CSV table of C-alpha atoms in Angstrom, one decimal:
chain,number,residue,atom,x,y,z
A,27,MET,CA,-22.0,-18.1,-2.8
A,28,PRO,CA,-22.7,-14.6,-4.2
A,29,GLU,CA,-23.7,-14.6,-7.7
A,30,ASN,CA,-20.8,-12.6,-8.9
A,31,ASN,CA,-18.2,-14.4,-7.0
A,32,LEU,CA,-16.2,-14.8,-9.8
A,33,GLN,CA,-16.5,-11.3,-10.9
A,34,ASN,CA,-14.9,-10.3,-7.6
A,35,SER,CA,-12.2,-12.5,-8.1
A,36,ILE,CA,-11.4,-11.1,-11.4
A,37,ALA,CA,-11.3,-7.5,-9.8
A,38,LYS,CA,-8.8,-8.9,-7.4
A,39,LEU,CA,-6.8,-10.6,-10.5
A,40,GLU,CA,-6.7,-7.3,-12.1
A,41,LYS,CA,-5.1,-5.5,-9.0
A,42,ARG,CA,-2.6,-8.4,-9.0
A,43,SER,CA,-1.5,-8.1,-12.4
A,44,ALA,CA,-1.4,-4.3,-12.4
A,45,SER,CA,0.8,-4.7,-9.1
A,46,PHE,CA,2.9,-6.9,-11.1
A,47,ARG,CA,3.2,-4.8,-14.1
A,48,ASN,CA,4.0,-1.6,-12.1
A,49,LYS,CA,6.8,-3.8,-10.4
A,50,ILE,CA,8.4,-4.5,-13.9
A,51,LEU,CA,8.0,-1.2,-15.2
A,52,LYS,CA,10.0,0.2,-12.0
A,53,ASN,CA,13.0,-1.3,-13.8
A,54,PRO,CA,14.4,0.9,-16.3
A,55,ALA,CA,15.4,-1.6,-18.7
A,56,ALA,CA,12.1,-3.0,-18.7
A,57,LYS,CA,10.1,0.1,-18.8
A,58,LYS,CA,11.9,1.0,-22.2
A,59,PHE,CA,11.4,-2.3,-23.4
A,60,PHE,CA,7.7,-2.6,-22.8
A,61,ALA,CA,6.9,0.5,-24.5
A,62,LYS,CA,7.7,-1.6,-27.7
A,63,SER,CA,6.7,-5.0,-26.5
A,64,THR,CA,3.8,-6.6,-24.7
A,65,LEU,CA,3.1,-7.6,-21.1
A,66,LEU,CA,-0.1,-9.6,-22.2
A,67,ALA,CA,0.9,-13.3,-22.3
A,68,TYR,CA,-1.8,-13.8,-24.7
A,69,ASP,CA,0.0,-11.5,-27.3
A,70,LEU,CA,3.4,-13.2,-26.4
A,71,ARG,CA,1.8,-16.7,-27.3
A,72,GLN,CA,0.6,-15.5,-30.4
A,73,LYS,CA,3.8,-14.0,-31.3
A,74,SER,CA,5.5,-17.4,-30.2
A,75,SER,CA,2.9,-19.1,-32.6
A,76,ARG,CA,3.7,-16.9,-35.4
A,77,ILE,CA,7.5,-17.5,-35.1
A,78,LEU,CA,7.2,-21.1,-34.9
A,79,ALA,CA,4.6,-21.4,-37.5
A,80,GLY,CA,6.9,-19.5,-39.8
A,81,ALA,CA,9.8,-21.9,-38.8
A,82,GLY,CA,7.4,-25.0,-39.2
A,83,LEU,CA,8.2,-25.8,-35.6
A,84,VAL,CA,4.9,-25.8,-33.8
A,85,GLY,CA,3.8,-29.4,-34.0
A,86,SER,CA,7.1,-30.3,-32.9
A,87,LEU,CA,7.7,-27.9,-30.2
A,88,LEU,CA,4.2,-28.9,-28.7
A,89,ALA,CA,4.8,-32.5,-29.0
A,90,MET,CA,8.3,-32.2,-27.5
A,91,PRO,CA,8.1,-33.6,-23.7
A,92,MET,CA,8.6,-31.3,-21.2
A,93,PRO,CA,11.5,-32.0,-19.0
A,94,GLN,CA,9.7,-31.3,-15.7
A,95,THR,CA,6.3,-31.2,-14.2
A,96,PRO,CA,3.4,-30.6,-16.7
A,97,SER,CA,1.9,-27.3,-17.3
A,98,PHE,CA,-1.1,-26.4,-19.1
A,99,PRO,CA,-0.7,-23.7,-21.7
A,100,THR,CA,-3.4,-25.0,-23.8
A,101,GLU,CA,-5.9,-25.1,-21.3
A,102,ILE,CA,-5.3,-21.6,-20.1
A,103,SER,CA,-5.0,-20.1,-23.7
A,104,GLU,CA,-7.9,-21.7,-25.5
A,105,PRO,CA,-10.7,-19.9,-24.3
A,106,VAL,CA,-8.7,-16.7,-24.1
A,107,LYS,CA,-9.1,-16.0,-28.0
A,108,SER,CA,-12.7,-15.8,-27.9
A,109,VAL,CA,-13.1,-13.5,-24.7
A,110,LEU,CA,-10.4,-11.2,-25.4
A,111,SER,CA,-12.0,-7.7,-24.6
A,112,ASN,CA,-12.0,-4.7,-27.0
A,113,LYS,CA,-9.6,-2.9,-24.8
A,114,GLN,CA,-7.3,-6.0,-24.9
A,115,LYS,CA,-7.5,-6.1,-28.7
A,116,ILE,CA,-6.8,-2.2,-28.8
A,117,LEU,CA,-3.7,-2.6,-26.4
A,118,GLY,CA,-2.5,-5.5,-28.3
A,119,ASN,CA,-2.7,-4.1,-31.5
A,120,LEU,CA,-1.5,-0.5,-31.0
A,121,GLN,CA,1.7,-1.4,-29.8
A,122,GLU,CA,2.4,-2.7,-33.3
A,123,ILE,CA,1.0,0.1,-35.1
A,124,VAL,CA,1.8,3.3,-33.7
A,125,PRO,CA,5.1,4.8,-32.7
A,126,HIS,CA,6.2,5.3,-29.0
A,127,GLN,CA,6.9,9.0,-29.3
A,128,PRO,CA,5.2,12.0,-30.4
A,129,ALA,CA,4.4,12.1,-34.0
A,130,LYS,CA,1.7,12.7,-36.7
A,131,ILE,CA,0.4,9.2,-38.0
A,132,THR,CA,-0.6,9.2,-41.9
A,133,GLY,CA,-1.5,6.9,-44.8
A,134,ASP,CA,-2.1,3.2,-43.9
A,135,GLN,CA,-1.0,3.6,-40.4
A,136,ALA,CA,-3.7,6.2,-39.7
A,137,LEU,CA,-6.2,3.8,-41.5
A,138,LYS,CA,-5.4,0.9,-39.2
A,139,VAL,CA,-5.5,3.2,-36.2
A,140,GLU,CA,-9.0,4.5,-37.0
A,141,LYS,CA,-10.3,1.1,-37.8
A,142,LEU,CA,-8.9,-0.5,-34.7
A,143,ILE,CA,-10.2,2.2,-32.2
A,144,SER,CA,-13.6,2.6,-34.1
A,145,GLU,CA,-14.4,-0.8,-34.3
A,146,ASN,CA,-13.4,-1.6,-30.6
A,147,THR,CA,-15.0,1.4,-29.1
A,148,ASN,CA,-17.8,1.9,-31.5
A,149,ILE,CA,-16.8,5.6,-31.7
A,150,PRO,CA,-16.1,6.8,-35.1
A,151,VAL,CA,-12.7,8.4,-35.2
A,152,LYS,CA,-10.5,10.1,-37.7
A,153,VAL,CA,-6.8,11.2,-37.8
A,154,GLU,CA,-8.2,13.6,-40.5
A,155,LEU,CA,-11.6,15.1,-40.6
A,156,GLU,CA,-12.9,17.6,-43.1
A,157,GLY,CA,-9.5,18.1,-44.3
A,158,GLN,CA,-8.2,19.1,-40.7
A,159,SER,CA,-5.4,17.4,-38.9
A,160,LEU,CA,-3.6,18.3,-36.0
A,161,ASN,CA,0.6,18.1,-36.1
A,162,HIS,CA,0.6,15.2,-33.7
A,163,THR,CA,-1.7,12.3,-33.4
A,164,ILE,CA,0.3,10.6,-30.7
A,165,GLY,CA,1.8,13.0,-28.3
A,166,TYR,CA,2.7,14.0,-24.5
A,167,THR,CA,-0.4,15.3,-22.4
A,168,GLY,CA,-0.2,17.5,-19.6
A,169,PHE,CA,-2.5,17.6,-16.4
A,170,GLU,CA,-4.3,21.2,-16.8
A,171,GLN,CA,-6.2,23.2,-14.5
A,172,HIS,CA,-9.9,23.6,-14.5
A,173,LEU,CA,-11.2,26.3,-16.6
A,174,LYS,CA,-13.8,29.1,-16.1
A,175,ARG,CA,-17.0,28.0,-17.6
A,176,TYR,CA,-19.0,31.2,-17.4
A,177,PRO,CA,-18.3,34.7,-16.1
A,178,GLY,CA,-18.1,34.8,-12.6
A,179,ASP,CA,-17.3,30.9,-12.2
A,180,THR,CA,-15.3,29.8,-9.1
A,181,LEU,CA,-13.1,26.9,-8.4
A,182,ALA,CA,-15.8,26.2,-5.3
A,183,GLU,CA,-18.6,25.7,-8.1
A,184,HIS,CA,-16.3,22.8,-9.7
A,185,ASP,CA,-17.1,19.5,-8.3
A,186,GLU,CA,-14.2,17.3,-8.6
A,187,ILE,CA,-10.6,17.6,-8.3
A,188,GLN,CA,-10.5,21.1,-6.8
A,189,GLU,CA,-6.9,20.7,-5.9
A,190,ALA,CA,-5.7,21.1,-9.7
A,191,GLY,CA,-6.8,24.8,-9.5
A,192,MET,CA,-8.2,27.0,-12.0
A,193,ALA,CA,-6.5,28.6,-14.7
A,194,PRO,CA,-6.3,32.4,-14.1
A,195,GLY,CA,-7.3,33.3,-17.7
A,196,LEU,CA,-9.8,31.9,-20.1
A,197,GLY,CA,-9.3,29.0,-22.6
A,198,ALA,CA,-8.4,30.2,-25.9
A,199,PHE,CA,-12.2,29.4,-27.1
A,200,GLY,CA,-13.6,31.4,-24.3
A,201,TYR,CA,-16.1,30.5,-21.7
A,202,PHE,CA,-18.2,27.2,-22.3
A,203,ALA,CA,-21.3,29.1,-21.6
A,204,LYS,CA,-21.8,32.8,-22.0
A,205,ASP,CA,-23.5,33.3,-18.5
A,206,SER,CA,-24.4,31.2,-15.5
A,207,ARG,CA,-28.0,31.1,-16.9
A,208,ASP,CA,-26.7,29.3,-19.7
A,209,PHE,CA,-24.6,27.2,-17.9
A,210,SER,CA,-26.2,23.3,-18.6
A,211,THR,CA,-25.1,19.6,-18.5
A,212,LYS,CA,-23.7,20.2,-21.9
A,213,THR,CA,-21.3,22.9,-20.6
A,214,TYR,CA,-20.5,21.1,-17.3
A,215,LEU,CA,-19.4,18.1,-19.2
A,216,GLN,CA,-17.6,20.1,-21.7
A,217,GLU,CA,-15.4,21.6,-19.2
A,218,LYS,CA,-14.9,18.3,-17.2
A,219,TYR,CA,-13.8,16.4,-20.1
A,220,TYR,CA,-11.8,19.1,-22.0
A,221,CYS,CA,-8.7,18.4,-23.7
A,222,VAL,CA,-6.0,20.9,-25.3
A,223,VAL,CA,-4.2,20.7,-28.8
A,224,GLN,CA,-1.8,22.9,-30.4
A,225,THR,CA,-4.0,24.7,-32.9
A,226,LEU,CA,-1.5,27.6,-32.7
A,227,TYR,CA,1.0,25.5,-34.4
A,228,LEU,CA,-0.9,24.4,-37.3
A,229,GLU,CA,0.6,25.5,-40.6
A,230,ASN,CA,-2.3,27.8,-42.0
A,231,TRP,CA,-3.2,29.0,-38.3
A,232,ASN,CA,-2.2,32.7,-38.8
A,233,THR,CA,-3.8,33.0,-42.3
A,234,ASP,CA,-6.8,31.1,-41.7
A,235,TYR,CA,-7.4,31.7,-37.9
A,236,ARG,CA,-11.1,32.6,-38.0
A,237,GLN,CA,-12.2,29.9,-40.0
A,238,LEU,CA,-10.1,27.5,-37.9
A,239,LYS,CA,-10.9,28.7,-34.3
A,240,ASP,CA,-14.7,28.2,-35.3
A,241,TRP,CA,-13.9,24.8,-36.6
A,242,TYR,CA,-11.6,23.6,-33.6
A,243,ALA,CA,-13.5,25.2,-30.7
A,244,PHE,CA,-15.1,22.4,-28.4
A,245,ARG,CA,-14.5,20.0,-31.4
A,246,LYS,CA,-15.0,16.5,-30.0
A,247,MET,CA,-12.0,14.1,-29.7
A,248,LEU,CA,-11.3,10.9,-28.4
A,249,VAL,CA,-8.1,10.6,-26.1
A,250,VAL,CA,-6.7,7.1,-25.8
A,251,ASN,CA,-4.0,6.0,-23.2
A,252,PRO,CA,-2.2,3.3,-25.1
A,253,VAL,CA,-0.6,1.9,-21.8
A,254,ASN,CA,-4.1,1.0,-20.2
A,255,GLY,CA,-6.5,1.5,-23.2
A,256,ASN,CA,-8.6,3.8,-21.0
A,257,ALA,CA,-10.1,6.4,-23.2
A,258,VAL,CA,-12.3,9.6,-22.9
A,259,VAL,CA,-14.4,11.6,-25.3
A,260,CYS,CA,-13.8,15.2,-24.6
A,261,VAL,CA,-13.9,18.7,-26.5
A,262,ILE,CA,-11.2,20.9,-27.1
A,263,GLY,CA,-11.2,23.4,-24.8
A,264,ASP,CA,-8.0,25.4,-25.2
A,265,ALA,CA,-5.0,25.8,-27.3
A,266,GLY,CA,-1.6,24.7,-26.3
A,267,PRO,CA,0.8,23.4,-24.8
A,268,ALA,CA,3.6,25.7,-25.7
A,269,GLU,CA,6.4,23.8,-27.8
A,270,TRP,CA,9.1,24.5,-25.3
A,271,THR,CA,7.1,22.2,-22.5
A,272,GLY,CA,7.8,19.2,-24.5
A,273,LYS,CA,4.1,18.3,-24.6
A,274,GLN,CA,1.7,18.3,-27.6
A,275,PHE,CA,-1.7,18.2,-25.5
A,276,GLY,CA,-3.2,18.8,-22.3
A,277,ALA,CA,-6.5,17.3,-20.6
A,278,SER,CA,-8.6,18.4,-17.8
A,279,PRO,CA,-8.0,17.0,-14.4
A,280,GLU,CA,-10.7,14.6,-14.6
A,281,THR,CA,-9.8,13.3,-18.1
A,282,MET,CA,-6.3,12.8,-16.7
A,283,GLN,CA,-7.8,11.0,-13.8
A,284,TYR,CA,-9.5,8.6,-16.1
A,285,LEU,CA,-6.8,8.2,-18.2
A,286,ASP,CA,-4.5,7.2,-14.9
A,287,LEU,CA,-2.3,10.0,-15.6
A,288,ASN,CA,-3.0,12.0,-12.7
A,289,LYS,CA,-0.3,10.8,-10.5
A,290,GLY,CA,3.7,11.3,-10.4
A,291,PRO,CA,5.0,13.3,-13.3
A,292,ARG,CA,1.1,13.7,-14.6
A,293,LYS,CA,2.5,13.5,-18.0
A,294,GLY,CA,1.9,10.5,-20.5
A,295,LEU,CA,1.6,9.6,-24.1
A,296,ILE,CA,-2.0,9.7,-25.5
A,297,LEU,CA,-3.5,9.2,-28.9
A,298,MET,CA,-5.7,12.2,-29.9
A,299,LEU,CA,-8.2,11.4,-32.4
A,300,PHE,CA,-11.1,13.5,-34.1
A,301,VAL,CA,-14.5,12.1,-33.3
A,302,ASP,CA,-16.5,11.8,-36.4
A,303,ASP,CA,-20.0,12.8,-34.9
A,304,PRO,CA,-22.1,15.2,-37.1
A,305,GLU,CA,-25.4,14.6,-35.6
A,306,ASN,CA,-23.6,15.0,-32.0
A,307,LYS,CA,-24.9,11.6,-30.5
A,308,ILE,CA,-21.6,10.5,-28.7
A,309,PRO,CA,-21.5,11.5,-25.1
A,310,LEU,CA,-18.7,12.9,-23.7
A,311,GLY,CA,-16.6,11.4,-20.7
A,312,PRO,CA,-15.2,8.0,-20.0
A,313,VAL,CA,-15.6,5.2,-22.7
A,314,ASN,CA,-16.9,1.9,-21.5
A,315,TYR,CA,-15.7,-0.7,-23.7
B,2,MET,CA,-1.3,-21.7,-28.8
B,3,SER,CA,2.5,-21.7,-28.2
B,4,PRO,CA,4.0,-22.2,-25.1
B,5,LEU,CA,6.4,-19.8,-23.2
B,6,PHE,CA,9.9,-20.6,-21.9
B,7,PHE,CA,8.6,-20.9,-18.5
B,8,ASP,CA,5.4,-22.8,-19.0
B,9,HIS,CA,6.8,-26.2,-17.7
B,10,LEU,CA,7.6,-24.7,-14.4
B,11,VAL,CA,4.3,-23.6,-13.6
B,12,ILE,CA,1.7,-25.6,-12.2
B,13,LYS,CA,-1.8,-24.5,-12.7
B,14,THR,CA,-3.8,-27.5,-12.2
B,15,GLU,CA,-5.4,-26.5,-9.0
B,16,ILE,CA,-6.2,-23.1,-10.3
B,17,ILE,CA,-7.9,-24.6,-13.8
B,18,GLU,CA,-9.9,-27.1,-11.4
B,19,LEU,CA,-11.3,-24.4,-9.2
B,20,ILE,CA,-12.3,-21.8,-12.0
B,21,ASN,CA,-13.8,-25.1,-13.8
B,22,LYS,CA,-16.0,-25.6,-11.0
B,23,LYS,CA,-17.5,-22.2,-11.0
B,24,PRO,CA,-20.9,-21.8,-12.1
B,25,GLU,CA,-20.3,-18.6,-13.8
B,26,PRO,CA,-20.5,-18.2,-17.3
B,27,GLU,CA,-17.5,-19.4,-19.8
B,28,ASN,CA,-16.5,-15.9,-20.9
B,29,GLN,CA,-16.0,-15.0,-17.2
B,30,LYS,CA,-14.0,-18.0,-16.6
B,31,GLY,CA,-12.0,-17.2,-19.8
B,32,LYS,CA,-11.1,-13.7,-18.7
B,33,ALA,CA,-10.1,-15.1,-15.2
B,34,LEU,CA,-7.8,-17.5,-17.2
B,35,GLN,CA,-6.3,-14.8,-19.4
B,36,LEU,CA,-5.4,-12.7,-16.3
B,37,ILE,CA,-3.7,-15.5,-14.6
B,38,ASP,CA,-1.8,-16.1,-17.6
B,39,ASP,CA,-0.8,-12.7,-17.5
B,40,ILE,CA,0.1,-12.5,-14.0
B,41,PHE,CA,2.5,-15.8,-14.2
B,42,TYR,CA,4.1,-14.0,-17.2
B,43,GLN,CA,4.6,-10.7,-15.5
B,44,GLY,CA,5.3,-12.3,-12.1
B,45,ILE,CA,7.8,-14.6,-13.5
B,46,VAL,CA,9.6,-11.8,-15.5
B,47,ALA,CA,9.6,-9.5,-12.4
B,48,HIS,CA,11.0,-12.3,-10.2
B,49,ILE,CA,14.0,-12.8,-13.0
B,50,LEU,CA,14.6,-9.3,-13.5
B,51,GLU,CA,15.3,-9.1,-9.6
B,52,LYS,CA,17.7,-11.8,-9.7
B,53,LEU,CA,19.5,-10.9,-13.2
B,54,ASN,CA,22.5,-8.6,-13.0
B,55,PRO,CA,20.8,-5.5,-14.6
B,56,LYS,CA,23.6,-5.5,-17.1
B,57,HIS,CA,21.9,-8.5,-18.9
B,58,HIS,CA,18.2,-7.1,-18.6
B,59,ASP,CA,18.3,-5.6,-22.2
B,60,THR,CA,19.2,-8.8,-23.7
B,61,PHE,CA,17.0,-11.1,-21.7
B,62,LEU,CA,14.1,-9.1,-22.4
B,63,ASN,CA,15.1,-8.8,-26.1
B,64,GLN,CA,15.5,-12.7,-26.2
B,65,VAL,CA,11.9,-13.2,-24.5
B,66,HIS,CA,10.6,-10.8,-27.1
B,67,GLU,CA,12.3,-12.4,-30.1
B,68,ARG,CA,11.8,-16.4,-29.1
B,69,PRO,CA,9.4,-16.3,-26.4
B,70,TYR,CA,8.9,-20.2,-26.8
B,71,ASP,CA,12.8,-20.9,-26.6
B,72,PRO,CA,14.1,-23.5,-24.0
B,73,GLU,CA,17.5,-22.0,-24.3
B,74,LEU,CA,16.3,-18.7,-22.3
B,75,ILE,CA,16.4,-21.0,-19.3
B,76,SER,CA,20.1,-21.9,-20.4
B,77,TYR,CA,20.7,-18.0,-20.7
B,78,LEU,CA,19.5,-17.7,-17.1
B,79,LYS,CA,21.3,-20.4,-15.7
B,80,GLU,CA,24.5,-19.1,-16.9
B,81,HIS,CA,23.7,-15.6,-15.7
B,82,ILE,CA,22.1,-16.3,-12.4
B,83,GLY,CA,22.8,-19.5,-11.5
B,84,PRO,CA,22.1,-23.3,-12.1
B,85,ASP,CA,19.4,-23.3,-9.5
B,86,ILE,CA,17.2,-20.7,-11.4
B,87,GLU,CA,14.7,-23.3,-12.8
B,88,ASP,CA,14.0,-24.3,-8.9
B,89,ASP,CA,13.6,-20.7,-8.3
B,90,ILE,CA,11.3,-19.7,-10.8
B,91,ARG,CA,9.4,-22.7,-9.8
B,92,LYS,CA,9.0,-21.7,-6.2
B,93,ALA,CA,8.1,-18.1,-7.5
B,94,ALA,CA,5.6,-19.6,-9.8
B,95,ASN,CA,4.1,-21.8,-6.6
B,96,LYS,CA,4.0,-18.6,-4.5
B,97,ILE,CA,2.0,-17.0,-7.4
B,98,VAL,CA,-0.4,-20.0,-7.5
B,99,LYS,CA,-1.3,-19.3,-3.9
B,100,GLN,CA,-1.8,-15.9,-4.1
B,101,ILE,CA,-4.0,-16.6,-7.4
B,102,LEU,CA,-6.0,-19.3,-5.4
B,103,LYS,CA,-6.5,-16.8,-2.3
B,104,ASP,CA,-8.0,-14.4,-4.9
B,105,LEU,CA,-10.3,-16.9,-6.2
B,106,SER,CA,-11.4,-18.3,-2.9
B,107,ASP,CA,-12.0,-15.1,-0.9
């Protein structure tokens, strides 16, 4: 028997779970409903416990003989609590904390989100950093094209997802590297994992443009897909999208791919948080947690 | 941990025995068990939604959300799908059991 036999089985079970989840979410009523509820049995059992505990019914219901063949909810559930992954903790709790539509999160809600994400990803995140905050903390992101990394850069030089094409103009913050000689692993990763935020709609953008542009350019952010928990550390590489698009953010093809938002409408709700990384120690790219 | 309304229709004995026999660490077994719990929940809800008239979907889902433990949910399904829905869910659950056993044995 291979050493990682159960690991292989877990991968298959994850696929099966995703398949059922997708099946449910094809149902319009369920899709709407599960934006505010949970598809995790563990969460539902916890909720069930809370309700019953509130009503003083836990003991009586658990003691109640089942009318049919026996089931084993306790055997299934007991080990679950201790091994709940950080991603599952984020998924389970985010649903309770954040709205399911574009919004700016403030106050206690912001603190809860910061704590939940920071503790479970080990990446210190802030809704507001150094007095700056975006107009939206949660919003729809679109699938962006590649950006030119240095003068003379071509699509053929980009190693992945070339079918996304390359934006004809420059990003709002210019090239990532001043020329091809200056192009490095750092700038390669910055373009690979870039995001787009609506700096242009900040209240003081027009008056404090110079200062704000410097502050936001290539600022490190954490993008989280609240549906699957996938997260990517990226940099702000461009400003936009325009308000009329109905989207509040954008992300590079590679970022969207990791968030699993690169199919169908290539659009989805995400959390956009500042990474508090003054010593620049947190690497760009997908977060493994 | 509290039961869900369909737990009595799902027989996981064989699955649990198979996982318990595995030599892997407990945390991996726990992860597998949790995934399996999710699969039953998702699979059974998907099955019910297929059977239930769409006009009742919102009500049913809201009831699951509000009272996930409530045996009355089965009564609701009997009323709106038919008296055999328990047997039907049991069959769907058995099918899922076989799929999971296959995933665990391959």
